[in-house]
Amino acid sequence: MRKRCSFNILYVLLASLGVCRAENVLMTEVFEIKVNPLMFNWTFDGISDQFVYQASLLNAPDLPKWINYIYSGRHGAGFLYGVPPNRMELVTLEIVGLNRMNYETRRVVLPISITEKLSPARYEVQLKIDNLNVEDMFDVERMDRLKDVFRKRLWKDSEEDLYVTFLASAIELGARLPLNPDEGDGVVLRIGSRVPLSQELIELQEEVKPLWKVPLCPRDFKRTTVERFFREAGFALDWCAFRLLEDNSSAMQHSSSSIENVLMIRKDHDLGLPDHWESVLIDDVPERSYVHEFLFTILIPMFLMTILALALSLILCFHHEGISKQRRGNEEDESNHQFASIQRATQSLRNFSTSRDFSCLSPESVHQHLKATNTTTSSSRGVATASSDGGSPPFNTSTMTTTASGKGIHCRPSPPPYVRPKFKPDF
């Protein structure tokens, strides 16, 4: 009672100093304070980036850990949101606004009073919505559509006291940005009530429980039997993050924790782990074998390379042998042709020599000489005749005999050799 009286006195003092009206927030319930030009008595001209705001504690550089600030260009305003801690206190914020058109700066002091919620939630449902951002959840109509899915379909007994107990961006909780910039970043929220969980929600959790083994689920990874209710309301849920929180992890117990503590509570509740960290011994660290990686990365490529090298060597060997045979055949043909040419030339010279020598012999001597040489020259004449049709004509014995018979009578002996005469000295 004394705390409430002191709060009222402080409100009066702040009002006398000309500060902004105090905001009243409830424990365990997400609050939302809109920061717009009207708070600074400015006129909004329709330019989304005309005003810039910066919020912090009075006489402090930053906001408390349970208050978050986000600016929405689509709404043209900023939003202060969060879940108050479980203690009654008065928090004074300082908000500085800047008009980019004329660089005018104004300052507003905003008191926030934390009061106790009469009937805090004891049961909660955790959801992750992929197609929305945090500022989208501040739309009253959209939030009512989400609550209607539970109040009319899944959790009908919570119609009177259903409210949001937690709200945070999925990016702040460790999720990745979507590949498509037009898609939403994702929102993680909790809806709580004092009414026990319905049978529909319990059956839905049993349906999606096998997905808890997957650390990260892509969008549209799983469809459930109640998917159509959320799709009709404009929500695309990630069922891998769907959880039901019982009384032992209610909003009253963890509302004063930060986002990191909330994540730790969720993981410990899901996995049944203790709430403290223990070091891991070196012996407990599992060992990994790299034998398979070595076989696939070293031995198999070497085996394939060896087979290819052998195949290429065999191809080159057979190809070289064929070239060698062809070259030897060409050399043999060339040598035979040269031999035949030499034989033809030799026979021609022999014919000319015989014709010259027989011109000074008698016919009887010619016939005797031809009879003696007929056997030795018959083979060479056959080769010379068969090798080429355009060579020198064969030796004609009749012509030779006629020539010898016609000229043998008139043959004269060769003159004696020349001898130098010897002269006497006195001559």
CSV table of C-alpha atoms in Angstrom, one decimal:
chain,number,residue,atom,x,y,z
A,1,MET,CA,0.0,0.0,0.0
A,2,ARG,CA,2.9,2.3,0.8
A,3,LYS,CA,4.5,1.5,-2.6
A,4,ARG,CA,1.3,2.5,-4.5
A,5,CYS,CA,1.1,5.8,-2.5
A,6,SER,CA,4.7,6.6,-3.4
A,7,PHE,CA,4.0,5.8,-7.0
A,8,ASN,CA,1.1,8.2,-7.1
A,9,ILE,CA,3.1,10.9,-5.5
A,10,LEU,CA,5.9,10.4,-8.1
A,11,TYR,CA,3.4,10.5,-11.0
A,12,VAL,CA,2.2,13.9,-9.7
A,13,LEU,CA,5.7,15.2,-9.6
A,14,LEU,CA,6.5,14.1,-13.1
A,15,ALA,CA,3.3,15.5,-14.4
A,16,SER,CA,4.2,18.9,-12.8
A,17,LEU,CA,7.5,18.8,-14.7
A,18,GLY,CA,5.7,18.4,-18.0
A,19,VAL,CA,6.7,14.8,-18.8
A,20,CYS,CA,4.7,12.3,-20.8
A,21,ARG,CA,1.8,10.3,-19.3
A,22,ALA,CA,2.9,7.3,-17.3
A,23,GLU,CA,2.3,3.8,-18.8
A,24,ASN,CA,0.9,1.0,-16.6
A,25,VAL,CA,2.1,-2.5,-17.5
A,26,LEU,CA,1.2,-5.9,-15.9
A,27,MET,CA,3.5,-8.6,-14.8
A,28,THR,CA,3.8,-11.7,-17.0
A,29,GLU,CA,2.0,-10.0,-19.9
A,30,VAL,CA,3.6,-8.5,-23.0
A,31,PHE,CA,3.2,-4.8,-23.2
A,32,GLU,CA,3.5,-2.5,-26.2
A,33,ILE,CA,4.1,1.2,-26.3
A,34,LYS,CA,4.0,3.0,-29.6
A,35,VAL,CA,6.5,5.9,-30.2
A,36,ASN,CA,5.1,8.2,-32.9
A,37,PRO,CA,5.4,11.9,-33.8
A,38,LEU,CA,2.3,12.7,-31.7
A,39,MET,CA,4.3,11.9,-28.6
A,40,PHE,CA,6.6,14.8,-29.4
A,41,ASN,CA,3.9,17.1,-30.7
A,42,TRP,CA,5.1,16.8,-34.3
A,43,THR,CA,3.0,16.6,-37.4
A,44,PHE,CA,3.5,13.5,-39.5
A,45,ASP,CA,3.9,14.4,-43.2
A,46,GLY,CA,3.6,10.8,-44.6
A,47,ILE,CA,7.4,10.3,-45.0
A,48,SER,CA,8.3,7.0,-43.3
A,49,ASP,CA,11.9,7.9,-42.5
A,50,GLN,CA,11.3,11.5,-41.4
A,51,PHE,CA,11.7,10.8,-37.7
A,52,VAL,CA,14.3,8.8,-35.8
A,53,TYR,CA,13.9,7.8,-32.1
A,54,GLN,CA,16.3,6.6,-29.5
A,55,ALA,CA,15.1,5.1,-26.2
A,56,SER,CA,17.0,4.5,-23.0
A,57,LEU,CA,16.7,4.6,-19.2
A,58,LEU,CA,16.8,8.1,-17.8
A,59,ASN,CA,20.4,9.1,-17.1
A,60,ALA,CA,21.5,5.7,-18.6
A,61,PRO,CA,22.9,4.7,-22.0
A,62,ASP,CA,20.6,1.7,-22.7
A,63,LEU,CA,17.3,0.1,-22.0
A,64,PRO,CA,16.7,-2.6,-19.3
A,65,LYS,CA,17.1,-6.1,-20.5
A,66,TRP,CA,13.3,-6.8,-20.4
A,67,ILE,CA,12.4,-3.9,-22.7
A,68,ASN,CA,13.1,-4.1,-26.5
A,69,TYR,CA,12.8,-1.3,-29.1
A,70,ILE,CA,12.1,-1.8,-32.8
A,71,TYR,CA,11.2,0.7,-35.5
A,72,SER,CA,8.7,-0.1,-38.2
A,73,GLY,CA,8.9,1.7,-41.5
A,74,ARG,CA,5.5,0.4,-42.5
A,75,HIS,CA,3.9,1.9,-39.5
A,76,GLY,CA,6.1,5.0,-39.4
A,77,ALA,CA,6.6,4.6,-35.7
A,78,GLY,CA,8.7,2.7,-33.1
A,79,PHE,CA,7.6,0.2,-30.6
A,80,LEU,CA,8.7,-0.5,-27.0
A,81,TYR,CA,7.7,-4.0,-25.9
A,82,GLY,CA,8.6,-6.7,-23.5
A,83,VAL,CA,7.5,-8.6,-20.4
A,84,PRO,CA,7.9,-6.8,-17.0
A,85,PRO,CA,9.8,-8.5,-14.1
A,86,ASN,CA,8.0,-9.9,-11.1
A,87,ARG,CA,8.5,-6.9,-8.9
A,88,MET,CA,6.6,-3.7,-8.5
A,89,GLU,CA,8.7,-0.7,-9.5
A,90,LEU,CA,8.7,2.5,-11.5
A,91,VAL,CA,11.0,2.7,-14.5
A,92,THR,CA,11.6,6.0,-16.2
A,93,LEU,CA,12.6,6.0,-19.8
A,94,GLU,CA,14.1,8.8,-21.9
A,95,ILE,CA,13.1,9.0,-25.6
A,96,VAL,CA,14.9,11.4,-27.9
A,97,GLY,CA,13.4,12.1,-31.3
A,98,LEU,CA,15.1,13.7,-34.4
A,99,ASN,CA,13.3,15.3,-37.3
A,100,ARG,CA,15.4,14.7,-40.4
A,101,MET,CA,13.7,17.4,-42.4
A,102,ASN,CA,14.9,20.3,-40.2
A,103,TYR,CA,17.2,18.4,-37.7
A,104,GLU,CA,15.0,19.4,-34.7
A,105,THR,CA,15.6,17.3,-31.6
A,106,ARG,CA,13.0,16.8,-28.8
A,107,ARG,CA,13.1,14.8,-25.6
A,108,VAL,CA,10.4,13.0,-23.8
A,109,VAL,CA,10.5,11.3,-20.4
A,110,LEU,CA,8.2,8.2,-20.1
A,111,PRO,CA,7.5,6.7,-16.7
A,112,ILE,CA,6.5,3.0,-16.7
A,113,SER,CA,4.7,1.5,-13.7
A,114,ILE,CA,4.8,-2.2,-13.1
A,115,THR,CA,1.8,-3.7,-11.3
A,116,GLU,CA,0.9,-7.2,-10.4
A,117,LYS,CA,-1.4,-9.3,-12.5
A,118,LEU,CA,-4.3,-10.7,-10.5
A,119,SER,CA,-4.6,-14.0,-12.4
A,120,PRO,CA,-1.3,-14.9,-14.0
A,121,ALA,CA,-1.2,-17.7,-16.6
A,122,ARG,CA,-0.2,-21.2,-15.4
A,123,TYR,CA,-0.3,-23.0,-18.7
A,124,GLU,CA,1.3,-21.8,-21.9
A,125,VAL,CA,1.5,-22.7,-25.6
A,126,GLN,CA,4.6,-21.8,-27.5
A,127,LEU,CA,4.4,-21.0,-31.2
A,128,LYS,CA,6.7,-19.9,-33.9
A,129,ILE,CA,5.2,-18.0,-36.8
A,130,ASP,CA,7.4,-17.9,-40.0
A,131,ASN,CA,5.6,-15.4,-42.2
A,132,LEU,CA,5.4,-12.4,-39.8
A,133,ASN,CA,7.7,-9.9,-38.0
A,134,VAL,CA,7.5,-8.6,-34.4
A,135,GLU,CA,5.8,-5.4,-35.4
A,136,ASP,CA,3.0,-7.3,-37.2
A,137,MET,CA,1.9,-8.8,-33.9
A,138,PHE,CA,1.1,-5.3,-32.6
A,139,ASP,CA,-1.8,-5.2,-34.9
A,140,VAL,CA,-4.9,-5.7,-32.7
A,141,GLU,CA,-7.0,-7.4,-35.4
A,142,ARG,CA,-4.2,-9.9,-36.3
A,143,MET,CA,-3.6,-10.7,-32.7
A,144,ASP,CA,-7.3,-11.3,-32.1
A,145,ARG,CA,-7.5,-13.7,-35.1
A,146,LEU,CA,-4.7,-15.7,-33.5
A,147,LYS,CA,-6.4,-15.8,-30.2
A,148,ASP,CA,-9.7,-16.8,-31.8
A,149,VAL,CA,-8.1,-20.0,-33.2
A,150,PHE,CA,-7.4,-21.1,-29.6
A,151,ARG,CA,-10.6,-19.7,-28.0
A,152,LYS,CA,-12.9,-21.2,-30.6
A,153,ARG,CA,-11.0,-24.3,-31.9
A,154,LEU,CA,-8.2,-25.6,-29.7
A,155,TRP,CA,-8.5,-24.1,-26.2
A,156,LYS,CA,-12.1,-23.2,-25.8
A,157,ASP,CA,-12.1,-22.9,-22.0
A,158,SER,CA,-9.4,-20.1,-22.1
A,159,GLU,CA,-11.7,-17.5,-23.7
A,160,GLU,CA,-11.9,-15.2,-20.7
A,161,ASP,CA,-8.2,-14.9,-19.6
A,162,LEU,CA,-6.1,-15.8,-22.7
A,163,TYR,CA,-3.2,-13.3,-23.2
A,164,VAL,CA,0.4,-13.2,-24.7
A,165,THR,CA,3.1,-14.0,-22.1
A,166,PHE,CA,6.2,-13.8,-24.3
A,167,LEU,CA,7.1,-12.2,-27.7
A,168,ALA,CA,10.5,-12.1,-29.4
A,169,SER,CA,11.9,-12.1,-32.9
A,170,ALA,CA,13.2,-15.4,-34.2
A,171,ILE,CA,16.4,-13.8,-35.3
A,172,GLU,CA,17.1,-12.7,-31.7
A,173,LEU,CA,16.7,-16.3,-30.6
A,174,GLY,CA,19.2,-17.7,-33.1
A,175,ALA,CA,17.2,-18.3,-36.3
A,176,ARG,CA,18.5,-17.3,-39.7
A,177,LEU,CA,17.3,-14.6,-42.0
A,178,PRO,CA,15.0,-15.9,-44.8
A,179,LEU,CA,16.5,-16.2,-48.3
A,180,ASN,CA,13.7,-14.1,-49.7
A,181,PRO,CA,13.8,-10.5,-48.2
A,182,ASP,CA,10.0,-10.2,-48.8
A,183,GLU,CA,9.3,-13.0,-46.3
A,184,GLY,CA,9.0,-12.4,-42.6
A,185,ASP,CA,11.8,-12.9,-40.1
A,186,GLY,CA,9.7,-15.1,-37.9
A,187,VAL,CA,8.2,-14.5,-34.4
A,188,VAL,CA,8.3,-16.7,-31.3
A,189,LEU,CA,5.5,-16.1,-28.8
A,190,ARG,CA,3.6,-17.7,-26.0
A,191,ILE,CA,-0.1,-17.6,-25.2
A,192,GLY,CA,-1.1,-18.4,-21.6
A,193,SER,CA,-4.1,-18.9,-19.4
A,194,ARG,CA,-5.0,-20.3,-16.0
A,195,VAL,CA,-7.2,-22.9,-17.5
A,196,PRO,CA,-5.6,-26.4,-17.9
A,197,LEU,CA,-4.6,-27.4,-21.4
A,198,SER,CA,-7.3,-29.0,-23.5
A,199,GLN,CA,-7.3,-32.5,-25.0
A,200,GLU,CA,-7.0,-31.0,-28.5
A,201,LEU,CA,-3.7,-29.3,-27.6
A,202,ILE,CA,-2.3,-32.5,-25.9
A,203,GLU,CA,-3.1,-34.5,-29.0
A,204,LEU,CA,-1.5,-31.9,-31.2
A,205,GLN,CA,1.7,-32.0,-29.2
A,206,GLU,CA,1.7,-35.8,-29.5
A,207,GLU,CA,1.3,-35.4,-33.3
A,208,VAL,CA,4.3,-33.1,-33.6
A,209,LYS,CA,6.5,-34.6,-31.0
A,210,PRO,CA,8.6,-36.7,-33.5
A,211,LEU,CA,9.7,-33.4,-35.0
A,212,TRP,CA,11.5,-32.4,-31.8
A,213,LYS,CA,14.5,-34.5,-32.9
A,214,VAL,CA,15.1,-32.1,-35.8
A,215,PRO,CA,17.2,-29.1,-34.7
A,216,LEU,CA,16.1,-26.8,-37.4
A,217,CYS,CA,13.0,-27.3,-39.5
A,218,PRO,CA,12.6,-25.6,-42.9
A,219,ARG,CA,9.5,-23.7,-43.8
A,220,ASP,CA,6.5,-25.9,-44.8
A,221,PHE,CA,8.4,-28.9,-43.4
A,222,LYS,CA,5.3,-30.5,-41.8
A,223,ARG,CA,1.6,-30.0,-42.0
A,224,THR,CA,-0.7,-31.0,-39.2
A,225,THR,CA,-4.4,-31.7,-38.8
A,226,VAL,CA,-5.1,-28.2,-37.5
A,227,GLU,CA,-3.0,-26.4,-40.2
A,228,ARG,CA,-6.0,-25.1,-42.0
A,229,PHE,CA,-7.2,-23.1,-39.0
A,230,PHE,CA,-4.0,-21.1,-38.8
A,231,ARG,CA,-3.7,-20.8,-42.6
A,232,GLU,CA,-7.1,-19.3,-42.8
A,233,ALA,CA,-6.2,-16.7,-40.2
A,234,GLY,CA,-3.0,-15.8,-42.0
A,235,PHE,CA,-0.4,-17.6,-39.9
A,236,ALA,CA,2.3,-20.1,-41.2
A,237,LEU,CA,3.5,-22.0,-38.1
A,238,ASP,CA,6.7,-23.9,-37.6
A,239,TRP,CA,5.5,-27.1,-35.9
A,240,CYS,CA,9.0,-28.1,-34.9
A,241,ALA,CA,8.9,-25.3,-32.3
A,242,PHE,CA,5.4,-26.1,-31.0
A,243,ARG,CA,5.4,-26.8,-27.2
A,244,LEU,CA,3.0,-27.0,-24.3
A,245,LEU,CA,4.3,-25.6,-21.0
A,246,GLU,CA,2.8,-26.9,-17.8
A,247,ASP,CA,2.4,-25.3,-14.4
A,248,ASN,CA,6.1,-25.9,-13.4
A,249,SER,CA,7.3,-23.6,-16.2
A,250,SER,CA,4.6,-21.0,-16.1
A,251,ALA,CA,4.9,-17.3,-17.1
A,252,MET,CA,5.0,-16.3,-13.4
A,253,GLN,CA,8.3,-18.2,-12.9
A,254,HIS,CA,10.2,-17.1,-15.9
A,255,SER,CA,8.7,-13.7,-16.8
A,256,SER,CA,11.6,-11.8,-15.3
A,257,SER,CA,14.3,-13.7,-17.2
A,258,SER,CA,16.0,-12.5,-20.3
A,259,ILE,CA,15.7,-14.1,-23.8
A,260,GLU,CA,18.7,-16.3,-23.1
A,261,ASN,CA,17.2,-17.6,-19.9
A,262,VAL,CA,13.9,-18.3,-21.6
A,263,LEU,CA,15.7,-20.3,-24.3
A,264,MET,CA,17.6,-22.2,-21.6
A,265,ILE,CA,14.4,-23.0,-19.7
A,266,ARG,CA,12.7,-24.2,-22.9
A,267,LYS,CA,15.6,-26.5,-23.9
A,268,ASP,CA,15.9,-27.9,-20.3
A,269,HIS,CA,12.2,-28.5,-20.2
A,270,ASP,CA,12.1,-30.2,-23.6
A,271,LEU,CA,15.2,-32.4,-23.1
A,272,GLY,CA,14.9,-33.1,-19.4
A,273,LEU,CA,18.4,-31.6,-18.7
A,274,PRO,CA,19.5,-30.1,-15.3
A,275,ASP,CA,19.5,-26.4,-14.9
A,276,HIS,CA,23.3,-26.1,-14.4
A,277,TRP,CA,26.2,-26.7,-16.7
A,278,GLU,CA,28.8,-29.4,-16.2
A,279,SER,CA,32.1,-29.7,-17.8
A,280,VAL,CA,32.9,-32.6,-20.1
A,281,LEU,CA,35.9,-34.9,-19.5
A,282,ILE,CA,38.3,-35.6,-22.3
A,283,ASP,CA,37.6,-39.4,-22.0
A,284,ASP,CA,33.9,-38.7,-22.6
A,285,VAL,CA,34.5,-36.9,-25.9
A,286,PRO,CA,33.6,-39.3,-28.7
A,287,GLU,CA,36.4,-40.2,-31.2
A,288,ARG,CA,35.9,-40.1,-34.9
A,289,SER,CA,37.5,-42.4,-37.4
A,290,TYR,CA,38.7,-41.0,-40.7
A,291,VAL,CA,39.3,-44.4,-42.4
A,292,HIS,CA,36.3,-44.1,-44.6
A,293,GLU,CA,37.1,-40.5,-45.6
A,294,PHE,CA,40.7,-41.6,-46.4
A,295,LEU,CA,39.5,-44.4,-48.6
A,296,PHE,CA,37.0,-42.3,-50.5
A,297,THR,CA,39.4,-39.3,-50.9
A,298,ILE,CA,42.8,-41.0,-51.5
A,299,LEU,CA,42.6,-44.6,-52.4
A,300,ILE,CA,39.7,-44.6,-54.8
A,301,PRO,CA,41.0,-41.8,-57.0
A,302,MET,CA,44.4,-43.4,-57.1
A,303,PHE,CA,42.9,-46.7,-58.1
A,304,LEU,CA,41.0,-45.1,-60.9
A,305,MET,CA,44.0,-43.1,-62.0
A,306,THR,CA,46.1,-46.3,-62.2
A,307,ILE,CA,43.4,-48.1,-64.3
A,308,LEU,CA,43.3,-45.1,-66.7
A,309,ALA,CA,47.1,-45.0,-67.0
A,310,LEU,CA,47.3,-48.8,-67.8
A,311,ALA,CA,44.6,-48.4,-70.4
A,312,LEU,CA,46.3,-45.5,-72.0
A,313,SER,CA,49.7,-47.3,-72.0
A,314,LEU,CA,48.1,-50.3,-73.8
A,315,ILE,CA,46.5,-48.1,-76.4
A,316,LEU,CA,49.8,-46.4,-77.1
A,317,CYS,CA,51.7,-49.7,-77.3
A,318,PHE,CA,49.3,-51.2,-79.9
A,319,HIS,CA,49.2,-48.0,-81.8
A,320,HIS,CA,53.1,-47.9,-82.0
A,321,GLU,CA,53.2,-51.6,-83.1
A,322,GLY,CA,50.9,-50.9,-85.9
A,323,ILE,CA,52.9,-47.9,-87.0
A,324,SER,CA,56.1,-50.0,-86.9
A,325,LYS,CA,54.6,-52.8,-89.1
A,326,GLN,CA,53.4,-50.2,-91.6
A,327,ARG,CA,56.8,-48.6,-91.7
A,328,ARG,CA,58.6,-51.9,-92.2
A,329,GLY,CA,56.2,-52.8,-95.1
A,330,ASN,CA,56.9,-49.5,-96.7
A,331,GLU,CA,60.7,-50.0,-96.3
A,332,GLU,CA,60.5,-53.5,-97.9
A,333,ASP,CA,58.5,-52.2,-100.9
A,334,GLU,CA,61.0,-49.4,-101.3
A,335,SER,CA,64.0,-51.7,-101.1
A,336,ASN,CA,62.4,-54.1,-103.6
A,337,HIS,CA,61.8,-51.3,-106.0
A,338,GLN,CA,65.4,-50.0,-105.6
A,339,PHE,CA,66.7,-53.6,-106.2
A,340,ALA,CA,64.7,-54.0,-109.3
A,341,SER,CA,66.0,-50.6,-110.6
A,342,ILE,CA,69.6,-51.6,-109.9
A,343,GLN,CA,69.0,-54.9,-111.7
A,344,ARG,CA,67.6,-53.2,-114.7
A,345,ALA,CA,70.5,-50.8,-114.8
A,346,THR,CA,73.0,-53.6,-114.4
A,347,GLN,CA,71.4,-55.6,-117.2
A,348,SER,CA,71.4,-52.7,-119.5
A,349,LEU,CA,75.1,-52.1,-118.9
A,350,ARG,CA,75.8,-55.8,-119.5
A,351,ASN,CA,73.9,-55.7,-122.8
A,352,PHE,CA,75.8,-52.7,-124.0
A,353,SER,CA,79.1,-54.3,-123.0
A,354,THR,CA,78.2,-57.6,-124.7
A,355,SER,CA,77.2,-55.8,-127.9
A,356,ARG,CA,80.5,-53.9,-127.9
A,357,ASP,CA,82.6,-57.0,-127.3
A,358,PHE,CA,80.7,-59.3,-129.7
A,359,SER,CA,81.2,-56.9,-132.6
A,360,CYS,CA,84.8,-58.1,-133.1
A,361,LEU,CA,84.1,-61.9,-132.7
A,362,SER,CA,83.4,-64.5,-135.3
A,363,PRO,CA,79.8,-66.0,-135.4
A,364,GLU,CA,81.1,-69.3,-133.9
A,365,SER,CA,82.6,-67.6,-130.9
A,366,VAL,CA,79.5,-65.6,-130.4
A,367,HIS,CA,77.3,-68.7,-130.2
A,368,GLN,CA,79.7,-70.5,-127.9
A,369,HIS,CA,79.8,-67.5,-125.6
A,370,LEU,CA,76.0,-67.1,-125.5
A,371,LYS,CA,75.5,-70.8,-124.8
A,372,ALA,CA,77.8,-70.5,-121.8
A,373,THR,CA,76.2,-67.4,-120.4
A,374,ASN,CA,72.6,-68.2,-121.2
A,375,THR,CA,72.1,-70.0,-117.9
A,376,THR,CA,73.5,-67.3,-115.6
A,377,THR,CA,71.7,-64.4,-117.3
A,378,SER,CA,68.3,-66.0,-117.8
A,379,SER,CA,67.1,-65.2,-114.2
A,380,SER,CA,68.3,-61.6,-114.2
A,381,ARG,CA,66.7,-61.0,-117.5
A,382,GLY,CA,63.4,-62.4,-116.2
A,383,VAL,CA,63.4,-60.1,-113.2
A,384,ALA,CA,64.3,-57.1,-115.2
A,385,THR,CA,61.5,-57.9,-117.8
A,386,ALA,CA,58.8,-58.5,-115.2
A,387,SER,CA,59.6,-55.5,-112.9
A,388,SER,CA,58.8,-52.9,-115.4
A,389,ASP,CA,57.3,-52.7,-118.9
A,390,GLY,CA,59.1,-49.4,-119.7
A,391,GLY,CA,62.7,-50.6,-119.1
A,392,SER,CA,65.4,-51.5,-121.6
A,393,PRO,CA,64.5,-54.2,-124.1
A,394,PRO,CA,65.9,-57.7,-123.6
A,395,PHE,CA,69.1,-58.9,-125.3
A,396,ASN,CA,68.4,-60.1,-128.9
A,397,THR,CA,70.8,-62.9,-129.8
A,398,SER,CA,69.8,-62.8,-133.5
A,399,THR,CA,70.7,-59.2,-133.8
A,400,MET,CA,73.9,-59.7,-132.0
A,401,THR,CA,74.8,-62.7,-134.2
A,402,THR,CA,74.0,-60.7,-137.3
A,403,THR,CA,76.0,-57.8,-136.2
A,404,ALA,CA,78.9,-60.1,-135.2
A,405,SER,CA,78.7,-62.0,-138.5
A,406,GLY,CA,78.6,-58.8,-140.5
A,407,LYS,CA,81.5,-57.2,-138.7
A,408,GLY,CA,83.7,-60.1,-137.6
A,409,ILE,CA,85.4,-60.3,-141.1
A,410,HIS,CA,86.6,-56.7,-141.0
A,411,CYS,CA,87.9,-56.8,-137.4
A,412,ARG,CA,91.4,-55.6,-137.0
A,413,PRO,CA,93.8,-56.2,-134.1
A,414,SER,CA,94.4,-53.5,-131.6
A,415,PRO,CA,97.5,-51.5,-132.3
A,416,PRO,CA,100.6,-52.3,-130.2
A,417,PRO,CA,101.4,-50.3,-127.1
A,418,TYR,CA,103.4,-47.2,-127.5
A,419,VAL,CA,107.0,-47.5,-126.6
A,420,ARG,CA,109.3,-44.5,-126.4
A,421,PRO,CA,112.1,-44.7,-128.8
A,422,LYS,CA,115.6,-44.7,-127.6
A,423,PHE,CA,117.9,-42.2,-129.2
A,424,LYS,CA,121.5,-42.2,-129.2
A,425,PRO,CA,123.3,-39.3,-127.6
A,426,ASP,CA,125.3,-38.6,-130.6
A,427,PHE,CA,122.4,-38.5,-133.0
